[in-house]
Every structure is written in structure tokens, then in C-alpha cells.
mmCIF file of C-alpha atoms in Angstrom:
data_model
loop_
_atom_site.group_PDB
_atom_site.id
_atom_site.type_symbol
_atom_site.label_atom_id
_atom_site.label_comp_id
_atom_site.label_asym_id
_atom_site.label_seq_id
_atom_site.Cartn_x
_atom_site.Cartn_y
_atom_site.Cartn_z
ATOM 1 C CA UNK A 708 0.000 0.000 0.000
ATOM 2 C CA UNK A 709 0.889 3.645 -0.290
ATOM 3 C CA UNK A 710 3.255 4.929 2.377
ATOM 4 C CA UNK A 711 3.590 8.421 3.776
ATOM 5 C CA UNK A 712 6.467 9.344 6.043
ATOM 6 C CA UNK A 713 6.972 12.282 8.362
ATOM 7 C CA UNK A 714 10.150 13.674 9.770
ATOM 8 C CA UNK A 715 10.883 14.212 12.540
ATOM 9 C CA UNK A 716 8.651 11.931 14.575
ATOM 10 C CA UNK A 717 9.076 14.171 17.578
ATOM 11 C CA UNK A 718 10.758 17.495 18.196
ATOM 12 C CA UNK A 719 11.310 19.762 21.147
ATOM 13 C CA UNK A 720 12.062 23.407 20.495
ATOM 14 C CA UNK A 721 12.353 26.578 22.499
ATOM 15 C CA UNK A 722 9.736 29.273 22.412
ATOM 16 C CA UNK A 723 10.380 31.760 19.634
ATOM 17 C CA UNK A 724 12.199 29.390 17.322
ATOM 18 C CA UNK A 725 10.890 27.818 14.123
ATOM 19 C CA UNK A 726 10.577 24.158 13.321
ATOM 20 C CA UNK A 727 10.039 22.412 9.996
ATOM 21 C CA UNK A 728 8.133 19.160 9.565
ATOM 22 C CA UNK A 729 8.452 17.149 6.373
ATOM 23 C CA UNK A 730 5.809 14.944 4.805
ATOM 24 C CA UNK A 731 6.780 12.594 1.998
ATOM 25 C CA UNK A 732 4.834 10.198 -0.163
ATOM 26 C CA UNK A 733 7.271 7.335 -0.650
ATOM 27 C CA UNK A 734 5.837 5.279 -3.477
ATOM 28 C CA UNK A 735 3.321 7.499 -5.202
ATOM 29 C CA UNK A 736 2.902 11.046 -6.376
ATOM 30 C CA UNK A 737 0.596 13.295 -4.442
ATOM 31 C CA UNK A 738 -0.611 16.497 -6.010
ATOM 32 C CA UNK A 739 -2.484 17.215 -2.801
ATOM 33 C CA UNK A 740 -1.438 16.799 0.788
ATOM 34 C CA UNK A 741 -3.255 17.775 3.950
ATOM 35 C CA UNK A 742 -1.965 18.975 7.279
ATOM 36 C CA UNK A 743 -3.869 18.203 10.447
ATOM 37 C CA UNK A 744 -3.437 19.111 14.060
ATOM 38 C CA UNK A 745 -4.581 16.876 16.856
ATOM 39 C CA UNK A 746 -4.871 17.804 20.508
ATOM 40 C CA UNK A 747 -4.852 15.075 23.157
ATOM 41 C CA UNK A 748 -7.973 12.938 23.114
ATOM 42 C CA UNK A 749 -9.465 14.969 20.275
ATOM 43 C CA UNK A 750 -10.136 14.501 16.609
ATOM 44 C CA UNK A 751 -8.061 15.717 13.706
ATOM 45 C CA UNK A 752 -8.449 19.355 12.801
ATOM 46 C CA UNK A 753 -7.666 20.186 9.198
ATOM 47 C CA UNK A 754 -5.239 23.073 9.090
ATOM 48 C CA UNK A 755 -4.570 23.423 5.390
ATOM 49 C CA UNK A 756 -4.610 21.771 2.024
ATOM 50 C CA UNK A 757 -1.281 21.744 0.254
ATOM 51 C CA UNK A 758 -1.272 21.709 -3.537
ATOM 52 C CA UNK A 759 1.865 21.018 -5.505
ATOM 53 C CA UNK A 760 3.138 24.095 -7.245
ATOM 54 C CA UNK A 761 0.633 26.506 -5.763
ATOM 55 C CA UNK A 762 -0.237 28.210 -2.516
ATOM 56 C CA UNK A 763 -1.787 26.244 0.274
ATOM 57 C CA UNK A 764 -5.401 26.717 1.216
ATOM 58 C CA UNK A 765 -5.811 27.384 4.904
ATOM 59 C CA UNK A 766 -8.841 26.618 7.005
ATOM 60 C CA UNK A 767 -10.614 29.387 8.806
ATOM 61 C CA UNK A 768 -8.822 30.414 11.962
ATOM 62 C CA UNK A 769 -5.421 29.013 10.962
ATOM 63 C CA UNK A 770 -2.702 31.644 10.728
ATOM 64 C CA UNK A 771 -1.014 31.281 7.374
ATOM 65 C CA UNK A 772 1.948 33.385 8.453
ATOM 66 C CA UNK A 773 2.560 31.179 11.429
ATOM 67 C CA UNK A 774 2.091 27.833 9.753
ATOM 68 C CA UNK A 775 3.984 28.034 6.487
ATOM 69 C CA UNK A 776 3.297 25.280 4.011
ATOM 70 C CA UNK A 777 5.393 24.497 0.965
ATOM 71 C CA UNK A 778 4.562 21.751 -1.518
ATOM 72 C CA UNK A 779 7.565 21.982 -3.793
ATOM 73 C CA UNK A 780 7.345 18.583 -5.429
ATOM 74 C CA UNK A 781 4.882 15.770 -6.010
ATOM 75 C CA UNK A 782 6.323 13.820 -3.100
ATOM 76 C CA UNK A 783 7.168 16.449 -0.499
ATOM 77 C CA UNK A 784 5.240 18.966 1.534
ATOM 78 C CA UNK A 785 6.648 20.857 4.499
ATOM 79 C CA UNK A 786 5.011 22.597 7.415
ATOM 80 C CA UNK A 787 7.045 25.225 9.212
ATOM 81 C CA UNK A 788 5.817 26.455 12.562
ATOM 82 C CA UNK A 789 7.307 29.918 12.898
ATOM 83 C CA UNK A 790 8.018 31.656 16.184
ATOM 84 C CA UNK A 791 6.669 28.702 18.069
ATOM 85 C CA UNK A 792 4.923 29.122 21.399
ATOM 86 C CA UNK A 793 3.936 26.540 24.006
ATOM 87 C CA UNK A 794 0.334 26.619 22.761
ATOM 88 C CA UNK A 795 1.604 25.316 19.421
ATOM 89 C CA UNK A 796 2.582 22.085 21.128
ATOM 90 C CA UNK A 797 0.520 19.393 19.488
ATOM 91 C CA UNK A 798 0.524 16.296 17.311
ATOM 92 C CA UNK A 799 0.778 17.213 13.643
ATOM 93 C CA UNK A 800 -0.293 14.691 11.045
ATOM 94 C CA UNK A 801 -0.017 14.928 7.296
ATOM 95 C CA UNK A 802 -1.795 12.924 4.664
ATOM 96 C CA UNK A 803 -1.404 12.523 0.947
ATOM 97 C CA UNK A 804 -4.294 12.041 -1.374
ATOM 98 C CA UNK A 805 -4.590 9.210 -3.816
ATOM 99 C CA UNK A 806 -4.582 10.788 -7.249
ATOM 100 C CA UNK A 807 -7.190 8.334 -8.436
ATOM 101 C CA UNK A 808 -10.888 8.552 -7.851
ATOM 102 C CA UNK A 809 -11.054 6.887 -4.459
ATOM 103 C CA UNK A 810 -10.635 10.086 -2.477
ATOM 104 C CA UNK A 811 -8.622 8.022 -0.050
ATOM 105 C CA UNK A 812 -5.938 9.653 2.028
ATOM 106 C CA UNK A 813 -2.811 7.970 3.284
ATOM 107 C CA UNK A 814 -1.639 9.252 6.634
ATOM 108 C CA UNK A 815 1.813 9.829 7.960
ATOM 109 C CA UNK A 816 2.777 8.601 11.448
ATOM 110 C CA UNK A 817 2.583 12.093 12.910
ATOM 111 C CA UNK A 818 5.030 14.496 14.522
ATOM 112 C CA UNK A 819 4.867 15.365 18.200
ATOM 113 C CA UNK A 820 5.907 18.991 18.703
ATOM 114 C CA UNK A 821 6.698 20.249 22.186
ATOM 115 C CA UNK A 822 7.535 23.920 22.622
ATOM 116 C CA UNK A 823 9.230 24.796 25.902
ATOM 117 C CA UNK B 1364 -23.329 22.034 7.041
ATOM 118 C CA UNK B 1365 -21.662 18.716 6.436
ATOM 119 C CA UNK B 1366 -20.816 16.801 9.583
ATOM 120 C CA UNK B 1367 -19.929 13.434 11.026
ATOM 121 C CA UNK B 1368 -21.247 12.321 14.381
ATOM 122 C CA UNK B 1369 -19.797 9.483 16.372
ATOM 123 C CA UNK B 1370 -22.421 8.762 18.927
ATOM 124 C CA UNK B 1371 -20.187 7.287 21.617
ATOM 125 C CA UNK B 1372 -17.054 8.926 22.927
ATOM 126 C CA UNK B 1373 -16.019 5.795 24.807
ATOM 127 C CA UNK B 1374 -17.011 2.159 24.471
ATOM 128 C CA UNK B 1375 -15.793 -0.284 27.117
ATOM 129 C CA UNK B 1376 -16.219 -3.947 26.244
ATOM 130 C CA UNK B 1377 -14.943 -7.264 27.487
ATOM 131 C CA UNK B 1378 -12.552 -9.331 25.423
ATOM 132 C CA UNK B 1379 -14.238 -11.696 22.927
ATOM 133 C CA UNK B 1380 -17.508 -9.738 23.109
ATOM 134 C CA UNK B 1381 -19.007 -8.127 20.016
ATOM 135 C CA UNK B 1382 -18.824 -4.378 19.541
ATOM 136 C CA UNK B 1383 -20.493 -1.734 17.408
ATOM 137 C CA UNK B 1384 -19.165 1.790 17.015
ATOM 138 C CA UNK B 1385 -21.760 4.138 15.637
ATOM 139 C CA UNK B 1386 -21.313 6.812 13.004
ATOM 140 C CA UNK B 1387 -23.840 9.097 11.341
ATOM 141 C CA UNK B 1388 -23.195 11.729 8.729
ATOM 142 C CA UNK B 1389 -25.127 14.561 7.185
ATOM 143 C CA UNK B 1390 -25.189 14.858 3.445
ATOM 144 C CA UNK B 1391 -27.435 15.573 0.553
ATOM 145 C CA UNK B 1392 -24.959 14.221 -1.969
ATOM 146 C CA UNK B 1393 -23.115 11.001 -2.576
ATOM 147 C CA UNK B 1394 -20.329 10.182 -0.178
ATOM 148 C CA UNK B 1395 -17.317 8.030 0.379
ATOM 149 C CA UNK B 1396 -17.052 6.680 3.916
ATOM 150 C CA UNK B 1397 -14.055 5.538 5.928
ATOM 151 C CA UNK B 1398 -13.132 4.125 9.297
ATOM 152 C CA UNK B 1399 -9.647 4.711 10.659
ATOM 153 C CA UNK B 1400 -7.909 3.396 13.764
ATOM 154 C CA UNK B 1401 -5.305 5.315 15.729
ATOM 155 C CA UNK B 1402 -3.021 3.769 18.302
ATOM 156 C CA UNK B 1403 -1.322 6.052 20.855
ATOM 157 C CA UNK B 1404 1.179 8.476 19.346
ATOM 158 C CA UNK B 1405 0.680 7.098 15.868
ATOM 159 C CA UNK B 1406 -0.962 8.233 12.681
ATOM 160 C CA UNK B 1407 -4.186 6.874 11.274
ATOM 161 C CA UNK B 1408 -4.548 3.458 9.696
ATOM 162 C CA UNK B 1409 -7.374 2.728 7.313
ATOM 163 C CA UNK B 1410 -9.650 -0.047 8.542
ATOM 164 C CA UNK B 1411 -12.119 -0.059 5.688
ATOM 165 C CA UNK B 1412 -13.845 2.151 3.173
ATOM 166 C CA UNK B 1413 -17.097 2.392 1.288
ATOM 167 C CA UNK B 1414 -16.922 3.852 -2.191
ATOM 168 C CA UNK B 1415 -19.790 2.154 -3.996
ATOM 169 C CA UNK B 1416 -21.370 -1.235 -4.523
ATOM 170 C CA UNK B 1417 -22.144 -3.610 -1.684
ATOM 171 C CA UNK B 1418 -23.253 -1.820 1.434
ATOM 172 C CA UNK B 1419 -21.481 -4.326 3.678
ATOM 173 C CA UNK B 1420 -17.795 -3.607 3.697
ATOM 174 C CA UNK B 1421 -15.172 -5.847 5.216
ATOM 175 C CA UNK B 1422 -11.891 -4.464 6.448
ATOM 176 C CA UNK B 1423 -8.746 -5.465 8.216
ATOM 177 C CA UNK B 1424 -8.492 -7.048 11.657
ATOM 178 C CA UNK B 1425 -11.941 -8.622 11.384
ATOM 179 C CA UNK B 1426 -13.855 -5.347 11.256
ATOM 180 C CA UNK B 1427 -16.801 -4.679 8.990
ATOM 181 C CA UNK B 1428 -19.190 -1.800 8.454
ATOM 182 C CA UNK B 1429 -22.545 -1.340 6.824
ATOM 183 C CA UNK B 1430 -23.549 1.676 4.806
ATOM 184 C CA UNK B 1431 -27.165 2.635 5.335
ATOM 185 C CA UNK B 1432 -28.106 5.439 3.004
ATOM 186 C CA UNK B 1433 -31.612 5.977 4.352
ATOM 187 C CA UNK B 1434 -30.304 6.371 7.887
ATOM 188 C CA UNK B 1435 -27.091 8.090 6.778
ATOM 189 C CA UNK B 1436 -25.115 5.739 8.971
ATOM 190 C CA UNK B 1437 -21.908 3.751 8.662
ATOM 191 C CA UNK B 1438 -21.568 1.733 11.857
ATOM 192 C CA UNK B 1439 -18.448 -0.305 12.523
ATOM 193 C CA UNK B 1440 -18.731 -3.799 13.954
ATOM 194 C CA UNK B 1441 -16.564 -6.645 15.098
ATOM 195 C CA UNK B 1442 -18.007 -9.954 16.339
ATOM 196 C CA UNK B 1443 -15.242 -10.662 18.846
ATOM 197 C CA UNK B 1444 -12.772 -8.075 20.061
ATOM 198 C CA UNK B 1445 -9.251 -8.535 21.378
ATOM 199 C CA UNK B 1446 -7.241 -6.583 23.885
ATOM 200 C CA UNK B 1447 -5.148 -5.322 20.976
ATOM 201 C CA UNK B 1448 -8.203 -3.600 19.490
ATOM 202 C CA UNK B 1449 -8.007 -0.986 22.231
ATOM 203 C CA UNK B 1450 -7.517 2.261 20.311
ATOM 204 C CA UNK B 1451 -9.228 5.371 19.022
ATOM 205 C CA UNK B 1452 -11.510 4.902 16.045
ATOM 206 C CA UNK B 1453 -12.466 7.682 13.653
ATOM 207 C CA UNK B 1454 -15.268 7.728 11.155
ATOM 208 C CA UNK B 1455 -14.677 9.990 8.157
ATOM 209 C CA UNK B 1456 -16.569 11.103 5.071
ATOM 210 C CA UNK B 1457 -15.523 12.589 1.768
ATOM 211 C CA UNK B 1458 -18.149 14.093 -0.457
ATOM 212 C CA UNK B 1459 -17.923 13.062 -4.065
ATOM 213 C CA UNK B 1460 -18.481 16.591 -5.203
ATOM 214 C CA UNK B 1461 -15.988 17.965 -2.759
ATOM 215 C CA UNK B 1462 -12.390 17.607 -1.805
ATOM 216 C CA UNK B 1463 -11.960 17.494 1.925
ATOM 217 C CA UNK B 1464 -12.411 14.685 4.387
ATOM 218 C CA UNK B 1465 -14.403 15.387 7.503
ATOM 219 C CA UNK B 1466 -13.647 13.408 10.630
ATOM 220 C CA UNK B 1467 -15.852 12.508 13.524
ATOM 221 C CA UNK B 1468 -14.775 13.240 17.072
ATOM 222 C CA UNK B 1469 -13.572 9.685 17.589
ATOM 223 C CA UNK B 1470 -14.617 6.754 19.763
ATOM 224 C CA UNK B 1471 -12.285 5.294 22.308
ATOM 225 C CA UNK B 1472 -12.650 1.511 22.323
ATOM 226 C CA UNK B 1473 -11.388 -0.017 25.522
ATOM 227 C CA UNK B 1474 -11.228 -3.791 25.625
ATOM 228 C CA UNK B 1475 -11.061 -5.324 29.085
ATOM 229 C CA UNK B 1476 -9.784 -8.765 29.997
#
């Protein structure tokens, strides 16, 4: 099956610094990737839709200047959390969409971000 | 507005007992339906999906779900659960005319010995 990887799996950073999370589709091309945020014991909240070669589409209430998304190739999307604060600590999950007609998404293993 | 409702936030059940996790969605258009499982500190794994055809869908790990269009439901079932089935389960829907996937709030399945 299709595999999506994320790197790093966990990261600790100091308040005010920036951190980049990578999402890769390993054995298929993904014109669209999604970034989610998940708080403990809660569901996934869609943050943005990342389209290869164009600007990301952010959901209402998500700060585009804080959560920078770049989808530079058909297999890589990155999420950069800029000027991180403790309230940005969360589990970030990406997914890549099957380019066929199934509308199925393949999820990465997630990245645990802790801002101290 | 489009939405997915998982009717139970937590479902405790004894090992080898049957279980049903309920999911209802709102839609006036055709949908694709999914169930995902999430183990602690991991991403989501697809259990099964309904795209079209037979309304009874079989997935991995002995799970199955039935699509009921008239009741707009997609309940997940397993006839006999194991301790290892303890996890968070998410119901999700994609609308065929749309692009996004909407997730339910999740149901915590807790299997007791």
C-alpha cells in the first residue's frame, strides 16, 4: 500500500524558534497533501490543504503566516511552525491524497511537537 | 453544514464480546465513507472504506461496516474483540463533489480482559 512518512517523529524546540516538519509520499505522487493538528484525546483538525506548485489553502482560523506550508514537489510537503509558542505544542499529522478517484488519504505517522 | 457524528465517545467492552461503534453523517450528496484506527502516538490506519457497490464492507483485523443510506449511517462492527483492538476509532466522510475529508470526534474503544 501507499506509504507516507513524516520527519521528525518528535521534536522539542524553544519558544520563539521555528521548526520544519516534512511529509513525503514514498511510493506514489501526491498532487495534494493535507496537514492536520490533533490535541490530546481529540479529533483531527484540518489546518490546510497543500497543492503542488501553488499556494496552500488554509482553514478558517489558521494563521497562514505562522504555519507556512510548501509543496515543492509531487512527493514532499513541508510545514514550518514559525516563532513557536507553548500553545503550538501538538501532534501534527499529514496525509497525501490518492490521485485516483477513491478520495482516499494515506496518513503519515505524525510528529509530536513540544515547545518549551 | 456537512458533519460526522460518532455517537459514543467511549465504548468499554470485554474481550471476545461483540462491539459496534456508531457513526452518522449529514449529506445531501453522494459520499465516500471511511473508518480509521489510531493507536497512541501514531498516525491513522485505514480499517475499511465504502466507495460504492455492496453496502457491507469488510476491512482489516476482522472489522466490517454497513452503509445505510436511508439512515445516513456507517456503523463499525466486530463480532469478537481482542485486547489489541483498544484504540481510538475515527469515522470519516468525503463528499464526491468535494475535496476534503471530515472526521468525527472519535470513539475510544477499551477492551477489558
